mmCIF file of C-alpha atoms in Angstrom:
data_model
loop_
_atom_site.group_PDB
_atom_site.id
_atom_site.type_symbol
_atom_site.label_atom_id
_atom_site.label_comp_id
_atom_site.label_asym_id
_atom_site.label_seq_id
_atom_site.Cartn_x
_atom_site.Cartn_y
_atom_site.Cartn_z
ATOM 1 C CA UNK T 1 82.307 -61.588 6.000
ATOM 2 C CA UNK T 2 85.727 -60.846 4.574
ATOM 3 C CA UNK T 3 86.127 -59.978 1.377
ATOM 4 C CA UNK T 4 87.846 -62.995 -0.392
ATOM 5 C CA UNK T 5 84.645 -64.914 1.176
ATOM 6 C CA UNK T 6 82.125 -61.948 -0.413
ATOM 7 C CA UNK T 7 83.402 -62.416 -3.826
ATOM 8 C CA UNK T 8 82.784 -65.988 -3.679
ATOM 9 C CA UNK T 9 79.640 -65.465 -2.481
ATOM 10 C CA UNK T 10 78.893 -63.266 -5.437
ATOM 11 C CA UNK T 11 80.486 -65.702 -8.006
ATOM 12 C CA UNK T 12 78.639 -68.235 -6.867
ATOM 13 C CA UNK T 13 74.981 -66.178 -7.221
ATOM 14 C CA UNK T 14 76.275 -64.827 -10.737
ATOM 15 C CA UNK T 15 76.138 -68.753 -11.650
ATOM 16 C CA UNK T 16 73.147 -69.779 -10.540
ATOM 17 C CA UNK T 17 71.385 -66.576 -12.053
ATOM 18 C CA UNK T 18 73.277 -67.564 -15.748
ATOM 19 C CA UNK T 19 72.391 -71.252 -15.293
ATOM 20 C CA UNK T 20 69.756 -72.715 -17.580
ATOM 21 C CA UNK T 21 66.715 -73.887 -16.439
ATOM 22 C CA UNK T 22 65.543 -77.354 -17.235
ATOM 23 C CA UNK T 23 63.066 -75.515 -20.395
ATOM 24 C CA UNK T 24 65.831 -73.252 -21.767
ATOM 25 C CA UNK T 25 68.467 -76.316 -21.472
ATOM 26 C CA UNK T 26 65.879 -78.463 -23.339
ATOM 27 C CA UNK T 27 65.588 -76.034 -26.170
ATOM 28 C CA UNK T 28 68.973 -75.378 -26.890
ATOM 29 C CA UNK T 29 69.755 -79.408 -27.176
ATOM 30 C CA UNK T 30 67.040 -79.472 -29.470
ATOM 31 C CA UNK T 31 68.331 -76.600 -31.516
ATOM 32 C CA UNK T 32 72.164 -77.782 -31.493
ATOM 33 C CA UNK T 33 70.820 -81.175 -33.200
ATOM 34 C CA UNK T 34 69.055 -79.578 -35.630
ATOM 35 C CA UNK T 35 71.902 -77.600 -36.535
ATOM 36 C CA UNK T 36 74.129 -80.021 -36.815
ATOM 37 C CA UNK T 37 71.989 -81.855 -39.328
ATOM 38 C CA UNK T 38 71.296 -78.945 -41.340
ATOM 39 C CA UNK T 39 72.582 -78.542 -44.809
ATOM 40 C CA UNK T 40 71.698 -81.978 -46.277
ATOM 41 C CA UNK T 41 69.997 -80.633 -49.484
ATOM 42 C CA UNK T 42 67.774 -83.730 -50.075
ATOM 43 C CA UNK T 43 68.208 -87.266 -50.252
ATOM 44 C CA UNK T 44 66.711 -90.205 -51.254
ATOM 45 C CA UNK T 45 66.664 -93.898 -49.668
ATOM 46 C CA UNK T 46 65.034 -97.825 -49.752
ATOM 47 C CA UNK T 47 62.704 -98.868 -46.740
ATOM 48 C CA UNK T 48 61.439 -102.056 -45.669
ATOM 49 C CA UNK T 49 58.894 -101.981 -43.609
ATOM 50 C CA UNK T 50 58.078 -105.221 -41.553
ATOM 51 C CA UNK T 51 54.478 -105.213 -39.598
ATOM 52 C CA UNK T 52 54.098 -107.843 -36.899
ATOM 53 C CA UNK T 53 50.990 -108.290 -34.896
ATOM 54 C CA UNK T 54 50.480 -109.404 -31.535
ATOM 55 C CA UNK T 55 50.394 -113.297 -32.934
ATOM 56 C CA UNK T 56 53.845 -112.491 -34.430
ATOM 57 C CA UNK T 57 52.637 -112.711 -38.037
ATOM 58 C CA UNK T 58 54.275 -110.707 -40.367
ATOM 59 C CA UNK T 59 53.850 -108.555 -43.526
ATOM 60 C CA UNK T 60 56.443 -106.716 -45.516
ATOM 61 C CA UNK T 61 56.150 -103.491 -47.865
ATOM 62 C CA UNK T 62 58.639 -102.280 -49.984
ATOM 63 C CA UNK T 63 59.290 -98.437 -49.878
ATOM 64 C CA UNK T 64 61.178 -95.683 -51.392
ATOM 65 C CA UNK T 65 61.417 -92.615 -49.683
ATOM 66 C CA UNK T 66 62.421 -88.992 -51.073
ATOM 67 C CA UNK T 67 63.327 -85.939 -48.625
ATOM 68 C CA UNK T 68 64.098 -82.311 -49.922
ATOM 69 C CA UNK T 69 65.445 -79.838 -47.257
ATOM 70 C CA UNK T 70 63.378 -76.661 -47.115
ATOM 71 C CA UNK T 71 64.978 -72.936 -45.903
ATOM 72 C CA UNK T 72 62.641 -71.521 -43.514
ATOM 73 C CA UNK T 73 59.910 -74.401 -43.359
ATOM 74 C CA UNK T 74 59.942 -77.780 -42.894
ATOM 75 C CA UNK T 75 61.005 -80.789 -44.797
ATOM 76 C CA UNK T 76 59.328 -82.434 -47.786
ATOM 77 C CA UNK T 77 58.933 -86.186 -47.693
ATOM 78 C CA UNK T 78 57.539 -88.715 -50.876
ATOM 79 C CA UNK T 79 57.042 -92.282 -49.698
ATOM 80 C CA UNK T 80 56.433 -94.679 -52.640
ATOM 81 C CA UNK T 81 55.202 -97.873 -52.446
ATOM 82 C CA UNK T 82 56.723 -100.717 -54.635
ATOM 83 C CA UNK T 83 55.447 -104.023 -53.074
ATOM 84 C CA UNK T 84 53.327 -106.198 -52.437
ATOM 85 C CA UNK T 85 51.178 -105.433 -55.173
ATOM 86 C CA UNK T 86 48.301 -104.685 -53.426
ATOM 87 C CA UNK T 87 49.570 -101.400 -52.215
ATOM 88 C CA UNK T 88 52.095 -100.908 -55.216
ATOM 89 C CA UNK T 89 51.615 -97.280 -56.193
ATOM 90 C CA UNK T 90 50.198 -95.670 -53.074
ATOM 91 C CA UNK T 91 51.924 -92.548 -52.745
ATOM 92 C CA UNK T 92 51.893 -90.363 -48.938
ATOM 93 C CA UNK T 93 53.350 -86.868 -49.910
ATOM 94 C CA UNK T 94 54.099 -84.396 -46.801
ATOM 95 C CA UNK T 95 54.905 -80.968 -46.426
ATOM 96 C CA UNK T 96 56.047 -80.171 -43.080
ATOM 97 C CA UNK T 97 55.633 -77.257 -40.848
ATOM 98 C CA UNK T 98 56.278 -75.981 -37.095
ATOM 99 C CA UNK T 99 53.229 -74.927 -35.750
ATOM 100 C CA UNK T 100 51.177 -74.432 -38.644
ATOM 101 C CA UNK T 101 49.590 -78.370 -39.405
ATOM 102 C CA UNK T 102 51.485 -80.057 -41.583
ATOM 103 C CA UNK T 103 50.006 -80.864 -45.521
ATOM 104 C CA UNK T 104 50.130 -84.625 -46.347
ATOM 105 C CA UNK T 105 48.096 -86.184 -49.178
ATOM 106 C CA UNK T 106 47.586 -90.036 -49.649
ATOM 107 C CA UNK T 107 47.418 -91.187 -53.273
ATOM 108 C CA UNK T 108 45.666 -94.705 -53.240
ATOM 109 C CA UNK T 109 45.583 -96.657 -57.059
ATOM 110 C CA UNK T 110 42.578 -98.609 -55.833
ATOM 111 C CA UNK T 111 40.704 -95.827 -55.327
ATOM 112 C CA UNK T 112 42.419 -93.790 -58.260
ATOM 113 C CA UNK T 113 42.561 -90.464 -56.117
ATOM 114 C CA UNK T 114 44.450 -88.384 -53.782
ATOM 115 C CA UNK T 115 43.248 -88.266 -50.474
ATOM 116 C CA UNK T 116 44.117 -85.156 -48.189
ATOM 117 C CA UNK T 117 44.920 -85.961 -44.635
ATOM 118 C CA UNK T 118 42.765 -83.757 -41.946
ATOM 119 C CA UNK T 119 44.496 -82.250 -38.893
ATOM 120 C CA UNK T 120 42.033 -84.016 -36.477
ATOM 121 C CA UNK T 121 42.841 -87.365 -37.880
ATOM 122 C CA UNK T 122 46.722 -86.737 -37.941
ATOM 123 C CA UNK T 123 47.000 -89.126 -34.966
ATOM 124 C CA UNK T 124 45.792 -92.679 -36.813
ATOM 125 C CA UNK T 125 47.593 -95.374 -38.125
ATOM 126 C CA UNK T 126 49.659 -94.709 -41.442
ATOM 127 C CA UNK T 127 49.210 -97.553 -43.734
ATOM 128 C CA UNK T 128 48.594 -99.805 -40.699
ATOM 129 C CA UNK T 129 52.087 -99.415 -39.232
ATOM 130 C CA UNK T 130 52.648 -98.445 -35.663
ATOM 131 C CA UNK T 131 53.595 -94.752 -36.804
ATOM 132 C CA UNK T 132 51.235 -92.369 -36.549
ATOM 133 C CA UNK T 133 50.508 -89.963 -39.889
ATOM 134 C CA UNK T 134 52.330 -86.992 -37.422
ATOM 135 C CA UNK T 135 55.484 -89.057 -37.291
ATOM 136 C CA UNK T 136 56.031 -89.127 -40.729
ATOM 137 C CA UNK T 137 57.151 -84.962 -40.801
ATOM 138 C CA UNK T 138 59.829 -83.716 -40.130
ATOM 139 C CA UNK T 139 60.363 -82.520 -36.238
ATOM 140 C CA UNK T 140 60.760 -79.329 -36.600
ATOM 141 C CA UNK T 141 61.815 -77.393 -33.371
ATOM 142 C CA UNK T 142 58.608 -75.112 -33.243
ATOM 143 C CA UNK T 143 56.371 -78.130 -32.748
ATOM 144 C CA UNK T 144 57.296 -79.005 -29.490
ATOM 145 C CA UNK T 145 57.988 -76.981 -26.032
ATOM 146 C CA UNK T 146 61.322 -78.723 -24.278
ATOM 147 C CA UNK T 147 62.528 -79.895 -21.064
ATOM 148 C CA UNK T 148 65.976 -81.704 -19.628
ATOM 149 C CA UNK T 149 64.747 -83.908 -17.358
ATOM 150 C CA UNK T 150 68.226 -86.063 -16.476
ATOM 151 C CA UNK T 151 71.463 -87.036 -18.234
ATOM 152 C CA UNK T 152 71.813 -90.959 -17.616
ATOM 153 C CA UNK T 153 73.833 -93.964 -19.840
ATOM 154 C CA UNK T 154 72.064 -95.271 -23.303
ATOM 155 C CA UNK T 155 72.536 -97.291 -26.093
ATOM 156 C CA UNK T 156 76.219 -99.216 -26.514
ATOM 157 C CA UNK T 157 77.853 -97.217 -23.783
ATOM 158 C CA UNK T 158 76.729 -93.830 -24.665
ATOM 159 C CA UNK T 159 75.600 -91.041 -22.031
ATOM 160 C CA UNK T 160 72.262 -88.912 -22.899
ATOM 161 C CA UNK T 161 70.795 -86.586 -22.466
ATOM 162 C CA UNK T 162 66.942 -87.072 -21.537
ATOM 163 C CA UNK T 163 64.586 -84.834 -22.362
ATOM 164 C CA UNK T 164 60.639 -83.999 -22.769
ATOM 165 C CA UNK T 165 59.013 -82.470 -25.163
ATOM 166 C CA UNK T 166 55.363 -81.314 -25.502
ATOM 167 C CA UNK T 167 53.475 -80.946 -28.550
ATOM 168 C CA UNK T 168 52.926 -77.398 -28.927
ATOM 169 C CA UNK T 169 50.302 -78.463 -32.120
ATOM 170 C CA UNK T 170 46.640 -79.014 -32.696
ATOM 171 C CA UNK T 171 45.174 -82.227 -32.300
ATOM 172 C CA UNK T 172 48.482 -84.456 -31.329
ATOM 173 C CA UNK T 173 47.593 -88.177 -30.475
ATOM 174 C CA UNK T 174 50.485 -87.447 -27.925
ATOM 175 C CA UNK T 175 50.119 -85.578 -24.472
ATOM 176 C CA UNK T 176 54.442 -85.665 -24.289
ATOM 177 C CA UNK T 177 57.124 -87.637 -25.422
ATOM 178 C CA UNK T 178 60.454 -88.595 -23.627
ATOM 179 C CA UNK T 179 63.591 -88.770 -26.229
ATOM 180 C CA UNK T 180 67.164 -89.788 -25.627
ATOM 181 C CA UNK T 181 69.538 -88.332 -27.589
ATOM 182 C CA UNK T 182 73.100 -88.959 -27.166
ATOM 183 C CA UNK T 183 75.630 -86.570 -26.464
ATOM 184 C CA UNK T 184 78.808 -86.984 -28.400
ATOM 185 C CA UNK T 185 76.780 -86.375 -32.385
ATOM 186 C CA UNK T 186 73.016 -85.599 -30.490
ATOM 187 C CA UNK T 187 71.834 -88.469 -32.353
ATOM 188 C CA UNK T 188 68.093 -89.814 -30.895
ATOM 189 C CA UNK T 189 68.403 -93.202 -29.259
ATOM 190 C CA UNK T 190 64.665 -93.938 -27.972
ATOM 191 C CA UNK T 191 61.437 -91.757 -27.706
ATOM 192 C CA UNK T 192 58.633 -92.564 -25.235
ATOM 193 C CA UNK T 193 55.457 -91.780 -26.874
ATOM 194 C CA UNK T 194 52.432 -91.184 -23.817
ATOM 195 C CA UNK T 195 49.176 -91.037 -25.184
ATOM 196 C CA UNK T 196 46.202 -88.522 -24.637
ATOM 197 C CA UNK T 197 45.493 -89.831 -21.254
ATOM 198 C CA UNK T 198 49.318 -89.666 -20.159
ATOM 199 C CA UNK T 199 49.863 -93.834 -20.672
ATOM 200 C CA UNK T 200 52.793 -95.211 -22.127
ATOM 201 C CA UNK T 201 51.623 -95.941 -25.962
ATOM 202 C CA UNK T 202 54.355 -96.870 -28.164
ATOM 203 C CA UNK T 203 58.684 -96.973 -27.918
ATOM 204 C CA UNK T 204 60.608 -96.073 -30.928
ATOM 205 C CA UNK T 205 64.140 -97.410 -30.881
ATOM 206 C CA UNK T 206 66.996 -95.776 -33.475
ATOM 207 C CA UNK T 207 70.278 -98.410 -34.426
ATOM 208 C CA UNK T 208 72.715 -99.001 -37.035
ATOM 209 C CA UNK T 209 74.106 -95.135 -37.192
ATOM 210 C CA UNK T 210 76.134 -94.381 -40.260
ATOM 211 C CA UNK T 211 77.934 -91.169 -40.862
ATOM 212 C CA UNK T 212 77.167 -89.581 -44.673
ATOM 213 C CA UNK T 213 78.434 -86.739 -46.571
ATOM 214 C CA UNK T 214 80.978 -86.192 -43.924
ATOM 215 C CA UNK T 215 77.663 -85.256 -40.987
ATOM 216 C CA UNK T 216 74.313 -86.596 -41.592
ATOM 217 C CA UNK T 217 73.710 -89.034 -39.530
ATOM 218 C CA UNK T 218 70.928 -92.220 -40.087
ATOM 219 C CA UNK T 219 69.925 -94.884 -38.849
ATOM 220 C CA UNK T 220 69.604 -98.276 -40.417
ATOM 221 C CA UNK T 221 66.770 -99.649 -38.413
ATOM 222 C CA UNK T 222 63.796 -97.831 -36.919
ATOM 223 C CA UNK T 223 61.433 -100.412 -34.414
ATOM 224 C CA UNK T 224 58.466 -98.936 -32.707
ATOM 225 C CA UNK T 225 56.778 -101.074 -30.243
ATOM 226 C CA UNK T 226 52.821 -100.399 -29.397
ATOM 227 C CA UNK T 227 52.433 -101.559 -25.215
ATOM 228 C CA UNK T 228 49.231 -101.159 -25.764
ATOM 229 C CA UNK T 229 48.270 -103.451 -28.807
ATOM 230 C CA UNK T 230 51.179 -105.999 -28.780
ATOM 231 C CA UNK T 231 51.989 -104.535 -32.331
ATOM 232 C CA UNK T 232 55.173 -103.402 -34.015
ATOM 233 C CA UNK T 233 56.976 -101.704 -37.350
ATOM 234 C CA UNK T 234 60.658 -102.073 -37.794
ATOM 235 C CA UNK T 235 61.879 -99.786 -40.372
ATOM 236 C CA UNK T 236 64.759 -101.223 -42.107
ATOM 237 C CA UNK T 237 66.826 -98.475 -44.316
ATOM 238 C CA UNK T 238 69.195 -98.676 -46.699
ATOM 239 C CA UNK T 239 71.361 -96.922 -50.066
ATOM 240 C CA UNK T 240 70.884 -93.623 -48.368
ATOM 241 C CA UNK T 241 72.215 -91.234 -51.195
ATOM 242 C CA UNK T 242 72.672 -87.564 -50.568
ATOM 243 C CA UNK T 243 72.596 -84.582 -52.624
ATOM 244 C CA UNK T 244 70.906 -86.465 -55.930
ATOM 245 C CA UNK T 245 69.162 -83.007 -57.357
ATOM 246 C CA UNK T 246 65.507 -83.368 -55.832
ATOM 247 C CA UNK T 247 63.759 -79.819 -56.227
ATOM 248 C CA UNK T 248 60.087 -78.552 -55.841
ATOM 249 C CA UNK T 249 58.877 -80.303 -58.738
ATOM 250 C CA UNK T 250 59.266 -83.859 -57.515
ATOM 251 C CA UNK T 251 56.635 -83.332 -54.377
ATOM 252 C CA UNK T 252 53.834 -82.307 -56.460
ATOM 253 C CA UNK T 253 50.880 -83.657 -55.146
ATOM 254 C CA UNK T 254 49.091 -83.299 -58.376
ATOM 255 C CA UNK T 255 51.908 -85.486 -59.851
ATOM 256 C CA UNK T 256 51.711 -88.581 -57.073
ATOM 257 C CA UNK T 257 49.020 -90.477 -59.986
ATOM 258 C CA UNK T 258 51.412 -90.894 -62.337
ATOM 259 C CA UNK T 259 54.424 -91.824 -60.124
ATOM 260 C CA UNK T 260 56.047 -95.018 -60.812
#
């Protein structure tokens, strides 16, 4: 072998010892997008939430969310419900974490009393939505194990990136997910959610992306179809604002009685 054809062969092996592996590639996506969506602070926003069952009949709630970045742990979250008034009041506060279970506490008027959330029953229905009590965290990288499975087109003309992830948690109602994230602002685009026994269980679709505070990106509608049941929740958000002043003291759970 001459020697111009030797260092090419040696190039060539350099490369493909340096290249990432599906897992390692999967990571770092993972990591870049929570990067570039660090730095928020906290905001605070208005959600509809429609609930349609297999019939097509509908119900409405009306809900106003609260999120305060944490350094070193995971988000915050307050949801508040305003209406209808049979639910007006009820309060879900969580603290997130990566692999440690997450804290969430239900406040419910009817029953005048804060309910605490278990691990094991993390995986049920939250307020009879199609999102699961472990959606409602924040997806913090330590929670899941990663893979790149494909890049492929998405969305309006968009190319993504496709990858799995795993929870890496106790008691997940999940056995793996499948997320599309596109790749010019690593924005989410769909998630496959498979269930325990590895069966397609629910699709969560993200739309209406709007830029705020110059890099934080949202959505403006949420949907999350069940294939099993025939049910659905669209999530309809609006007057994101960012940076209001939220601190520790406004996700106290021994506060979520008297919110209004």
């Amino acid at each position: 072998m001459n020697r111009w054809l030797l260092l090419l062969a040696t190039a060539l092996i350099s490369t493909a010892a340096l290249a990432e592996s599906p897992g390692e590639k999967g990571l770092r996506l993972a990591e870049e997008a929570d990067a570039r969506d660090s730095g928020y602070g906290d905001y605070v926003a208005d959600m509809k939430m429609v609930l349609r069952n297999r019939a097509g009949d509908e119900s409405v709630r009306q809900i106003r969310i609260s999120i305060l970045e944490v350094e070193g742990d995971g988000d915050k979250s307050l949801s508040l419900f305003d209406e209808p008034s049979d639910v007006k009041g009820t309060a879900m506060l969580t603290y997130s974490h990566g692999l440690e279970p997450d804290d969430q506490w239900l406040y419910l008027p009817a029953l005048k009393r804060v309910k605490r959330i278990a691990s094991r029953n993390k995986s049920g229905p939250f307020m009879g939505s199609e999102f699961a009590y472990e959606d409602l965290g924040s997806q913090e990288i330590e929670k899941y194990t990663y893979k790149h499975l494909r890049d492929e087109a998405c969305g309006d003309g968009w190319q993504c990136w496709v990858i799995e992830r795993t929870p890496a948690y106790e008691y997940s109602g999940y056995s793996r997910q499948v997320v599309w994230m596109e790749q010019d602002h690593y924005r989410l685009v769909k998630a496959d959610f498979y269930d325990r026994k590895g069966d397609l269980l629910k699709t969560l679709e993200w739309s209406g992306y709007e830029e705020y505070a110059g890099r934080h990106w949202r959505p403006a509608e949420m949907f999350m179809q069940n294939h099993q049941t025939g049910k659905s929740t669209l999530l309809e958000w609006s007057n994101y604002r960012f940076k209001t002043g939220l601190d520790d003291g406004d996700f106290n759970k021994n506060a979520l009685a008297r919110l209004r």
